[in-house]
mmCIF file of C-alpha atoms in Angstrom:
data_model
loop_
_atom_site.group_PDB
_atom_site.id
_atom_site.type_symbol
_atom_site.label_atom_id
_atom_site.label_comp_id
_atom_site.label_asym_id
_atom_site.label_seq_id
_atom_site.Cartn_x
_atom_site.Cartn_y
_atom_site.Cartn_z
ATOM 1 C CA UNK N 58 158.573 102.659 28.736
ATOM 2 C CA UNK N 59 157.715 101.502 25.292
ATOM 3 C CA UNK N 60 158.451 99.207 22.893
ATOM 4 C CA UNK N 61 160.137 101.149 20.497
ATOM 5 C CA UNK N 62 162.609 102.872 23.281
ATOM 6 C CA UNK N 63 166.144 103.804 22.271
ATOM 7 C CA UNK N 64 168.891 102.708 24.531
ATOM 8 C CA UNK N 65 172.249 103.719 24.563
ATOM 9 C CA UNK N 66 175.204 101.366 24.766
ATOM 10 C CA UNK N 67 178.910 101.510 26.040
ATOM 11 C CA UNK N 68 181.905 99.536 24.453
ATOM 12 C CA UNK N 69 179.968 96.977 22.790
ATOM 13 C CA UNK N 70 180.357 98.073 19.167
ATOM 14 C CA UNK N 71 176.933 98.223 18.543
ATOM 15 C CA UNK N 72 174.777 101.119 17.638
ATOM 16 C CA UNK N 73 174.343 103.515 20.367
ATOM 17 C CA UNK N 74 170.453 103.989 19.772
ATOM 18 C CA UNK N 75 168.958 100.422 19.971
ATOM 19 C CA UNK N 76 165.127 100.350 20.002
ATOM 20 C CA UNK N 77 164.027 96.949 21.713
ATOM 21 C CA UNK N 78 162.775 95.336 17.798
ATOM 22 C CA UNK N 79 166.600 96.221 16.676
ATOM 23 C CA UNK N 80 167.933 94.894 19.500
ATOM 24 C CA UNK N 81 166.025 91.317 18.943
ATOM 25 C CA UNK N 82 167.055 91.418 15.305
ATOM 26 C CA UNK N 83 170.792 92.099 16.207
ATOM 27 C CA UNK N 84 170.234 88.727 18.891
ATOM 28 C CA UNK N 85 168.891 86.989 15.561
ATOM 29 C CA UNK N 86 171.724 87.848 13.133
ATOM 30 C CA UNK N 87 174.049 87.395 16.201
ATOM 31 C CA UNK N 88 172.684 83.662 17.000
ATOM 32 C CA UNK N 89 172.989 82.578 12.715
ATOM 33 C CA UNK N 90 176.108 83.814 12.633
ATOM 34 C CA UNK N 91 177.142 81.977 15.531
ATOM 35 C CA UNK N 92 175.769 78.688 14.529
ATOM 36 C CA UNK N 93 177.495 79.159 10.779
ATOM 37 C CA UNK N 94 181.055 79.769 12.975
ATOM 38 C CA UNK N 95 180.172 76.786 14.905
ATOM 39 C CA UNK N 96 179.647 74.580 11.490
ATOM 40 C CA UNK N 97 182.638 75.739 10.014
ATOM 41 C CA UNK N 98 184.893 75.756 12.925
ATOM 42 C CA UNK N 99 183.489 71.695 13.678
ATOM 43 C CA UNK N 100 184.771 70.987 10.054
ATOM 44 C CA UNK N 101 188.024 72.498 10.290
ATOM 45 C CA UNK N 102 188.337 70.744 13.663
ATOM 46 C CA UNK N 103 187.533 67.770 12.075
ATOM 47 C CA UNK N 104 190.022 67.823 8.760
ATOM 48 C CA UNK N 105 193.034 68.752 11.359
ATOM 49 C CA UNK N 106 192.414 65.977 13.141
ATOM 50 C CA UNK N 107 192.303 63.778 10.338
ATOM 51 C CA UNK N 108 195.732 65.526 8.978
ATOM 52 C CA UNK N 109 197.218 64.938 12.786
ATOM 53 C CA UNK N 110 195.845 60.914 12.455
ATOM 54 C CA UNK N 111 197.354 60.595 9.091
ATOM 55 C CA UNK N 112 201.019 62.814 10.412
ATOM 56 C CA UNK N 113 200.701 60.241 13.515
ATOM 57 C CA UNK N 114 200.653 57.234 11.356
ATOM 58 C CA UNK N 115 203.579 58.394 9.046
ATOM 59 C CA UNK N 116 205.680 59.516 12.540
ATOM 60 C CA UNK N 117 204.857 56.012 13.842
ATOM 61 C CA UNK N 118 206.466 54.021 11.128
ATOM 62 C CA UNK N 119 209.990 56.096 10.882
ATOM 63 C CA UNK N 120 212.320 54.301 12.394
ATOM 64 C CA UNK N 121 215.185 55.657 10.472
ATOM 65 C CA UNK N 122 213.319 57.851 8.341
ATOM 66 C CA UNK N 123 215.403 58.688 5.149
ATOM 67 C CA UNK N 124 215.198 61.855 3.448
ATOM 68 C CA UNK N 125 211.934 61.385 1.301
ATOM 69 C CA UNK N 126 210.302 60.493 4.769
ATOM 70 C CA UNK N 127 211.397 63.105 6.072
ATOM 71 C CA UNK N 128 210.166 65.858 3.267
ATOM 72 C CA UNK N 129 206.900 63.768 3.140
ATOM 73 C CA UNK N 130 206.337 64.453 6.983
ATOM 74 C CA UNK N 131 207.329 68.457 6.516
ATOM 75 C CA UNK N 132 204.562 68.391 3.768
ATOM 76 C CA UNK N 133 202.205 66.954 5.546
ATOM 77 C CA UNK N 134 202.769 69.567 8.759
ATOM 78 C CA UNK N 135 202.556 72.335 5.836
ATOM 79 C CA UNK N 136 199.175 70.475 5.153
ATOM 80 C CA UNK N 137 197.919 71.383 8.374
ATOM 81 C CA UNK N 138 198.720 75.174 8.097
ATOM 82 C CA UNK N 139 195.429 75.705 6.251
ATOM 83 C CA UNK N 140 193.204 74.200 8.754
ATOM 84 C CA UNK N 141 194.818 75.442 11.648
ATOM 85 C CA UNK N 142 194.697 79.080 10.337
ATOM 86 C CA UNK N 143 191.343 78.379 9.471
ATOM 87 C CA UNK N 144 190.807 77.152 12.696
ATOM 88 C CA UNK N 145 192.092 80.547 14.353
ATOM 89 C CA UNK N 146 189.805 82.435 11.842
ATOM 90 C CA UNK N 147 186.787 80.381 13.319
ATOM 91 C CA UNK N 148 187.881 81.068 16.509
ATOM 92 C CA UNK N 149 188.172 84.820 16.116
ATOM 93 C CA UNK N 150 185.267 84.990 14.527
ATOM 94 C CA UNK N 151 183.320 83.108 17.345
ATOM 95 C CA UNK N 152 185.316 85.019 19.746
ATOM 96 C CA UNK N 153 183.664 88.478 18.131
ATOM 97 C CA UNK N 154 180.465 86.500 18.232
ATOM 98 C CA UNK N 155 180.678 85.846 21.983
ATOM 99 C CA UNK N 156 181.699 89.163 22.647
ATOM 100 C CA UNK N 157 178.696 90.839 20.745
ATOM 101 C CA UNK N 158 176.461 87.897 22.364
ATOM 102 C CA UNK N 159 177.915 89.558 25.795
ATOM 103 C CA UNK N 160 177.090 92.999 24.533
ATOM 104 C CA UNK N 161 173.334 92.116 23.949
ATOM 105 C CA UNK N 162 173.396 90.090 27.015
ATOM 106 C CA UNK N 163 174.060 93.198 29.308
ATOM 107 C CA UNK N 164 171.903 94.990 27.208
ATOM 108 C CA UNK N 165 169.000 92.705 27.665
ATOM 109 C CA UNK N 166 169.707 92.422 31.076
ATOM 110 C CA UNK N 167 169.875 96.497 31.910
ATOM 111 C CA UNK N 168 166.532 96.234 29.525
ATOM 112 C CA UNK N 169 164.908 93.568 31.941
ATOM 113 C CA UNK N 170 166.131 95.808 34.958
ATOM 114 C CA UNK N 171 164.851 98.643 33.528
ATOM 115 C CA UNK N 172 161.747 96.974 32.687
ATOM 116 C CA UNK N 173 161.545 95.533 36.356
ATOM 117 C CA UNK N 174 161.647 98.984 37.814
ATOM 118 C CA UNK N 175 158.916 99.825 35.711
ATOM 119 C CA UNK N 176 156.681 96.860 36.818
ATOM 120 C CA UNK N 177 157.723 97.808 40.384
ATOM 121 C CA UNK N 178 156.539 101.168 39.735
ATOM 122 C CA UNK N 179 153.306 100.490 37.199
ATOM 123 C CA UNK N 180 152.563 97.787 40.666
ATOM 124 C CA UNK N 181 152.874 100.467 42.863
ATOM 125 C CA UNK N 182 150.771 102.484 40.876
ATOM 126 C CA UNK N 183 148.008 100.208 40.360
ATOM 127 C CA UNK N 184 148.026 99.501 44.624
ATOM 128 C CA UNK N 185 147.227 103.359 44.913
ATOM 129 C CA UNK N 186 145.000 103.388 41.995
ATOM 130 C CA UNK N 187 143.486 100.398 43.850
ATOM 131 C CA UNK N 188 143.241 101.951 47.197
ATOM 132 C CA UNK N 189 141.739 105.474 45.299
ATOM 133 C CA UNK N 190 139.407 102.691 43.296
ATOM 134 C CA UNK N 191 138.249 101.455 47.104
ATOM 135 C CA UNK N 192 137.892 104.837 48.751
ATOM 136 C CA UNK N 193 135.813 105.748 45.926
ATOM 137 C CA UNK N 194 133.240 103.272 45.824
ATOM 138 C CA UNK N 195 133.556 104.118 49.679
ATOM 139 C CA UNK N 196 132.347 107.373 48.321
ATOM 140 C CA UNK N 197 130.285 106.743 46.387
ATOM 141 C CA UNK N 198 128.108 104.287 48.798
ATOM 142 C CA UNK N 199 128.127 107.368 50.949
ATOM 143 C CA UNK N 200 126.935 109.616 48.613
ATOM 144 C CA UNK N 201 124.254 106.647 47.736
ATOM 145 C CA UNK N 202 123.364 106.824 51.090
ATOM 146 C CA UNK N 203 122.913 110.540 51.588
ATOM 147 C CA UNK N 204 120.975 110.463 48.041
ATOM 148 C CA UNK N 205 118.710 107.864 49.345
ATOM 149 C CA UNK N 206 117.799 109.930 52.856
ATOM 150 C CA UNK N 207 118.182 113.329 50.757
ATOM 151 C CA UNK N 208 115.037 111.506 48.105
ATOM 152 C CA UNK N 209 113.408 110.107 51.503
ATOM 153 C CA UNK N 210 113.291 113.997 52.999
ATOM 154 C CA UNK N 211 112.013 115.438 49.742
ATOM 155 C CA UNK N 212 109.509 112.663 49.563
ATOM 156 C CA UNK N 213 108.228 113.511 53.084
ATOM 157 C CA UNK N 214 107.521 117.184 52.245
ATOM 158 C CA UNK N 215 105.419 116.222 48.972
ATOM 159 C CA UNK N 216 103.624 114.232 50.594
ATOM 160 C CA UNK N 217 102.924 116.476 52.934
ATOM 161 C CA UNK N 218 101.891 118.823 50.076
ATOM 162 C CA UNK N 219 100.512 116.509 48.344
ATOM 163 C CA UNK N 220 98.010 115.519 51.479
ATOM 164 C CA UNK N 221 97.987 119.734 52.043
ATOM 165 C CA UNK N 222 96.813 120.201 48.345
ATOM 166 C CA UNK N 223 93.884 117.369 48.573
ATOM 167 C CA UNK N 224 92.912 119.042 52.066
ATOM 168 C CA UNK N 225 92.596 122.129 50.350
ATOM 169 C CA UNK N 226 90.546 120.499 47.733
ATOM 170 C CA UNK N 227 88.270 118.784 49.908
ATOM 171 C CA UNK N 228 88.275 121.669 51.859
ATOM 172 C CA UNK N 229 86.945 123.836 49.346
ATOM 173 C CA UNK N 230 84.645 121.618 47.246
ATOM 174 C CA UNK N 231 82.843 121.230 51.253
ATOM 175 C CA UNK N 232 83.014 124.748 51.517
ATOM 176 C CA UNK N 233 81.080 125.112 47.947
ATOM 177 C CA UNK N 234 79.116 122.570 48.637
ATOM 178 C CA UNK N 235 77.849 123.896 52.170
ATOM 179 C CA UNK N 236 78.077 127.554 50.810
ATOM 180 C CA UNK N 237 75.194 126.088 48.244
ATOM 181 C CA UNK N 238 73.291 123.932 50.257
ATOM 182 C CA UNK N 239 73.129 127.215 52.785
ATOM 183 C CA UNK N 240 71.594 128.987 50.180
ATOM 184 C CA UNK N 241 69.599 126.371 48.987
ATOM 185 C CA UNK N 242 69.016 125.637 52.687
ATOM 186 C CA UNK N 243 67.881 129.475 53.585
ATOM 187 C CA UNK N 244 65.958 130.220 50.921
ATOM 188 C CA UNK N 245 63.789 126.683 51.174
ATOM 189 C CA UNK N 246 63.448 128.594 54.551
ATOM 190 C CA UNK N 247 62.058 131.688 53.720
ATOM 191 C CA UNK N 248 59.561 129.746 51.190
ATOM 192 C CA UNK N 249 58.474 127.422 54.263
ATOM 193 C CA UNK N 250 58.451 130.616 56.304
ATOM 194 C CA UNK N 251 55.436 132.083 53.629
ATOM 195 C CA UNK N 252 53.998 128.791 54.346
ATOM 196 C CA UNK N 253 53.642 129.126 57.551
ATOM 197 C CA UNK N 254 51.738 132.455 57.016
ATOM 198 C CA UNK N 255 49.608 130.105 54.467
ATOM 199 C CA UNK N 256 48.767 127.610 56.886
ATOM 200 C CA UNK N 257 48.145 129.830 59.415
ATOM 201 C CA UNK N 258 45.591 131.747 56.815
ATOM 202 C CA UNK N 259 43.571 128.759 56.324
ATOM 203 C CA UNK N 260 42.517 129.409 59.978
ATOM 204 C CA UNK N 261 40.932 132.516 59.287
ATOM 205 C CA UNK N 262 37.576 132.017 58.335
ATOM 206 C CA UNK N 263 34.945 134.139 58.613
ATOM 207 C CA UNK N 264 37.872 137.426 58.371
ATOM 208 C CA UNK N 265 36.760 138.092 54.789
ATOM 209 C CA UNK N 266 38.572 135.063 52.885
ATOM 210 C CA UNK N 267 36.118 132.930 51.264
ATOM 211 C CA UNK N 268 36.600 129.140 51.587
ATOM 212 C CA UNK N 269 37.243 128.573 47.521
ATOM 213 C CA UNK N 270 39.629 130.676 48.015
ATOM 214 C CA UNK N 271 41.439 128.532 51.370
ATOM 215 C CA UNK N 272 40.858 124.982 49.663
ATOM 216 C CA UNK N 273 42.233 126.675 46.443
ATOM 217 C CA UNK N 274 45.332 128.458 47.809
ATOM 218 C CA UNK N 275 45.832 125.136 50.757
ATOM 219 C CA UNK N 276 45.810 122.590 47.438
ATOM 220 C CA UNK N 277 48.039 124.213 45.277
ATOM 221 C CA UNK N 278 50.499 124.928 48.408
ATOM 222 C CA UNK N 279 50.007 121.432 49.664
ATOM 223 C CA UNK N 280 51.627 120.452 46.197
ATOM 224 C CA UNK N 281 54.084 122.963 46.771
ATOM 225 C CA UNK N 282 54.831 121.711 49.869
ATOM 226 C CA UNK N 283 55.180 117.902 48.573
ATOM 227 C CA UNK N 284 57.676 119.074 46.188
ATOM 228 C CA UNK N 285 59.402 120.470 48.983
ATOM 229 C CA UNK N 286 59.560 117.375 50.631
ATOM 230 C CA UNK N 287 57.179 118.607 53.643
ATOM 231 C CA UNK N 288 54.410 115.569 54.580
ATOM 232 C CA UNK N 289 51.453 117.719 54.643
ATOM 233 C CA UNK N 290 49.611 115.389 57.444
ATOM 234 C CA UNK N 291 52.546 114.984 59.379
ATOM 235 C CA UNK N 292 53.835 118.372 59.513
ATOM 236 C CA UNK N 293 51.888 120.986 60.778
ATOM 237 C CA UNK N 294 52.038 124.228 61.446
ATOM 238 C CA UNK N 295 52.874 123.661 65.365
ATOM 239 C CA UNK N 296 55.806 120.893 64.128
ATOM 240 C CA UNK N 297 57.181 124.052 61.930
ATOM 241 C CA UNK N 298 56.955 126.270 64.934
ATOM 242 C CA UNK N 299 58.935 123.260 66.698
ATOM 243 C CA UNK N 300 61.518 122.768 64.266
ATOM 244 C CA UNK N 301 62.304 126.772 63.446
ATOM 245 C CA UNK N 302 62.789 128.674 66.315
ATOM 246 C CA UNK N 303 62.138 132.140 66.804
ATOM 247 C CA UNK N 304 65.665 132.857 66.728
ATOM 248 C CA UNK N 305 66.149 130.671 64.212
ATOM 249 C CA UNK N 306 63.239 132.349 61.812
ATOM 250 C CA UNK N 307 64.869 135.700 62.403
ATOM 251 C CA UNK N 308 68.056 134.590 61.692
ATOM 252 C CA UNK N 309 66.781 133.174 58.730
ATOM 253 C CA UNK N 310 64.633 136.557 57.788
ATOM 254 C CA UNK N 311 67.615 138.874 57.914
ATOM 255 C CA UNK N 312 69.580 136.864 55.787
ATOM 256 C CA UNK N 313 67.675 136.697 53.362
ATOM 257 C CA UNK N 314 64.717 138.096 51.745
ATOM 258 C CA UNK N 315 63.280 137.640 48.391
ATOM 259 C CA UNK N 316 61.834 139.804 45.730
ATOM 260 C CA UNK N 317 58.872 139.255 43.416
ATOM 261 C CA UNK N 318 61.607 138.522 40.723
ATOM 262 C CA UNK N 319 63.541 135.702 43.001
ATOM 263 C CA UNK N 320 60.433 134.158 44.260
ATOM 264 C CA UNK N 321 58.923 133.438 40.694
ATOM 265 C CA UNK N 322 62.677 131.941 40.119
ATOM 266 C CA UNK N 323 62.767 129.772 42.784
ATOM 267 C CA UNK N 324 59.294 128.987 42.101
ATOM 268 C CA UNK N 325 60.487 127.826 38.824
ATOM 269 C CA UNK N 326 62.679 125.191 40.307
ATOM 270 C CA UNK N 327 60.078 123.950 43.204
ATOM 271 C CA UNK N 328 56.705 123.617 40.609
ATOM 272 C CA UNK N 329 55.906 122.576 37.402
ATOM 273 C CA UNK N 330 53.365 125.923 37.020
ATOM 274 C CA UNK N 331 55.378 128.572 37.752
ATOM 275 C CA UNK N 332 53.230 131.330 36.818
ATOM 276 C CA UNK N 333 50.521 129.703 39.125
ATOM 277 C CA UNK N 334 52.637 129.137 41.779
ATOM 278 C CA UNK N 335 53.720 133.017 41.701
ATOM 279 C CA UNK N 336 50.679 133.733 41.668
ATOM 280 C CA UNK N 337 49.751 132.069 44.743
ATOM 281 C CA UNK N 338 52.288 133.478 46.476
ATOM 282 C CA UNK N 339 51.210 136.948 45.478
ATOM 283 C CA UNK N 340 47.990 136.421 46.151
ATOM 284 C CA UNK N 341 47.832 134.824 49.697
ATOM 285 C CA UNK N 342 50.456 137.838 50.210
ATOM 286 C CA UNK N 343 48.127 140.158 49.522
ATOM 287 C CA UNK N 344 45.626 138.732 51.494
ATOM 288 C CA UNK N 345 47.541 138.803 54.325
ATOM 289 C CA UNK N 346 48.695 142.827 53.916
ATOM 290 C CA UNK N 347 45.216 143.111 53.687
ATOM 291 C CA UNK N 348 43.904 141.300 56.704
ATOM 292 C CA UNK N 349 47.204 141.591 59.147
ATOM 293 C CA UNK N 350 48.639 144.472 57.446
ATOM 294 C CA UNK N 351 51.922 142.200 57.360
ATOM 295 C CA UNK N 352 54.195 142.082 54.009
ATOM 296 C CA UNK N 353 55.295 138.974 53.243
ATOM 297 C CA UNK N 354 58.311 140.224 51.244
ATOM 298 C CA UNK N 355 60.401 143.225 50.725
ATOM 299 C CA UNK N 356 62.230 144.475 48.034
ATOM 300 C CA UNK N 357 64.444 146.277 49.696
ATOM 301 C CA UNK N 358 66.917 144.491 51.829
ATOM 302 C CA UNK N 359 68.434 146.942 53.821
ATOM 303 C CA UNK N 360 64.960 147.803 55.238
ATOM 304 C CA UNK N 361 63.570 144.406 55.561
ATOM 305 C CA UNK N 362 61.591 144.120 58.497
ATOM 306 C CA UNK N 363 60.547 140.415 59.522
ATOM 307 C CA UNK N 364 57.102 139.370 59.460
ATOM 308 C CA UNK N 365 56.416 138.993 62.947
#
């Protein structure tokens, strides 16, 4: 219902269309004519009573009235014909006012039921839309809830991943690192491997090596073998056989072997002379081939056989 609402009306005289603004304004106009009545009927009211004092004075002092009295007193009844009609006029008109008063009355009234009903159902309203209001923030905490352990699960599985991922990495970065230092690790073998043919050729005087030769080739690989990080008065040639196996120095043969071209590389990185270095290494091979017969190098792989 709004405030500009027609009603209809019934026997009233009124429009039949009031909105509620027209139906205050008619209540206005209603109310100013009624006090205007009011003032105007209180004066007439007032000037027949005066007329009825002044009649009730002039009956009072006939006793015998005579003729004169007597048309005196008819005049002043005839007087009181004005006010008294003016009196009825008054009271029709206040009469009319009443009525119309009564008119907006029951109007206002079926407005104020009308508008009751409409509270009663706007209340009614607003107790569902308050229970719908409760069992969805109801809701909505559940859906909270299921958000919070649906954000927990996801969490779980990236950290999982997350853990899976750095595993991986760490994983990998060992397996580069022990892929490297395996290679490092097998080919600082071999090399120690050539020096154990070395030191074991220092032992063989009198087989056609001449001792400038041994104190040259034991001096420069005694450097060699600093840089290597092998004491040479601690470690010995026994302590190597200790340390590598046999199994272990075949192992170590058939995975790798090393070319003229890869041992003057890795010479490279173990001494400061490289060319001298490679050339001790070819030399004192040599010298062996020529006094064991042994090789102390292949270039092919696939038929390496292992210095025995």
């Amino acid at each position: 219902m709004t405030a500009e609402q027609p009603y209809s009306t019934n026997n009233t005289g009124m429009p039949n269309m009031l909105t509620d603004n027209e139906l205050l304004q008619h209540y206005y106009v209603c109310n100013t004519k009624q006090e205007e009545t009011g003032k105007e009927l209180n004066s007439a009211i007032m000037k027949l009573e005066e007329l009825l004092n002044t009649l009730q004075e002039k009956i009072s002092i006939l006793d015998n009235p005579s003729k004169q009295q007597l048309h005196q007193l008819t005049q002043a009844v005839t007087n009181m014909a004005p006010s008294v009609h003016a009196i009825g006029a008054c009271t029709a008109q206040q009469q009319a006012v009443i009525l119309k008063f009564s008119n907006l009355t029951e109007l206002c009234i079926s407005r104020i039921g009308e508008l009751s009903q409409s509270l009663s159902g706007l209340h009614k309203s607003f107790n569902e839309l308050r229970q719908s209001s409760n069992e969805l923030h109801q809701s909505l905490n559940e859906l909270h809830q299921s958000l919070n352990e649906l954000h927990q699960s996801l969490n779980e599985p990236l950290e999982v991943l997350a853990l899976h991922q750095s595993c991986v990495a760490t994983r990998d970065k060992l397996l580069r690192q022990v892929a490297g230092d395996r290679k490092h690790i097998w080919k600082k073998l071999s090399l120690i491997k050539s020096i154990h043919r070395l030191d074991s050729m220092l032992s063989l005087r009198g087989h056609g090596v001449s001792d400038d030769d041994l104190s040259y080739f034991a001096n420069r690989w005694a450097n060699l073998r600093k840089k290597l990080g092998i004491e040479v008065d601690s470690m010995t040639l026994q302590g190597f056989i200790d340390i590598f196996t046999a199994e272990g120095n075949r192992v170590a043969h058939e995975r790798f072997t090393f070319t003229p071209d890869e041992l003057k590389e890795f010479a490279k990185k173990v001494d400061d002379d490289a060319d001298e270095a490679y050339a001790c290494i070819i030399g004192i091979g040599e010298q062996l081939s020529i006094i064991r017969g042994e090789s102390l190098y292949s270039c092919d792989r696939e038929k390496y056989v292992p210095i025995s």
